[in-house]
Amino acid sequence: FRLGAQVPNVVIYTAGAGEWPCEPAVCMNPSNPAEILIGAVPDHCFTSGDGGLTWQHTILASPYGVNCDPVVLADGSGRFYYFHLVYDLSRVVCHRREGMQSPWTMESFTGLYNTYDVDKEWAAYDPVTGNLYTTWTRFNTWGSSNPQDSTDIFVARSADKGVTWGAQTLISNVGGNATGGFGSVHGSYVTTGPAGEVYVAWWSPAGLMFDRSTDQGVTWLGNDIKVTPSPIQWIVPLPGIMTGVSFPVIDCDRSNGPNRGNI
């Protein structure tokens, strides 16, 4: 009988006074898993080239500002992407770097509105088509209790590695209120399937919802699929933590194994 070595817990950053890095998102380079990228609120970027043993810290910058909900991806060519929101919640911003050692040289955006707010975007890279997809919640006014205000789920596609973005497509058939709580549609997460299908899941007042596209995000189901029979209490109190929020993460098996295509 032999015990295996304990996996080390590596501290990648110690926050200074007044800092509150949180909501970390992590990805690995599929061509080189030793390369890892982490984004954290509001503008932190952490990189490792040795499988997570040592880390470098930089601050992400944008002319639109960098604020909350970081999402990081790596594509099949070793490019890295960093998505985030901005302070006035007017758009979803996408940065790209050509490799771990390269600077962030490309910046684009989607979900741009003049009178609406954007919250809780997510993104996915499709290795079948090479497309990028990002989803988000559109609020009339974030946090509004006005019954005339509402929320809906949108998606956009980039077919040129994030340089430009296509139409902003409404995918939720039934929306919610704009409070940002259980009565809103919120927290859309996106992934892709082995034939380039696009899958999205999100919270709604009715429960966990699901939608899919088989034509690279152009058309979607006429009626969203209700995954759970009743609403989910996705905001929970946690001792010592200001708020506990659980969003529905979705993924799909794109391998050639027996579970290929399982969501």
Coordinates of C-alpha atoms in Angstrom, one line a residue, residues 7 22 43 116 157 180 231 233 262:
V7 CA -1.3 17.7 -5.0
C22 CA -12.9 37.1 -7.4
D43 CA -9.0 43.2 -14.5
Y116 CA -29.8 48.4 -22.3
R157 CA -20.9 34.4 -33.3
G180 CA -31.2 40.2 -11.4
P231 CA -37.4 26.9 -10.3
Q233 CA -32.8 28.7 -5.8
N262 CA -23.4 13.7 -24.3

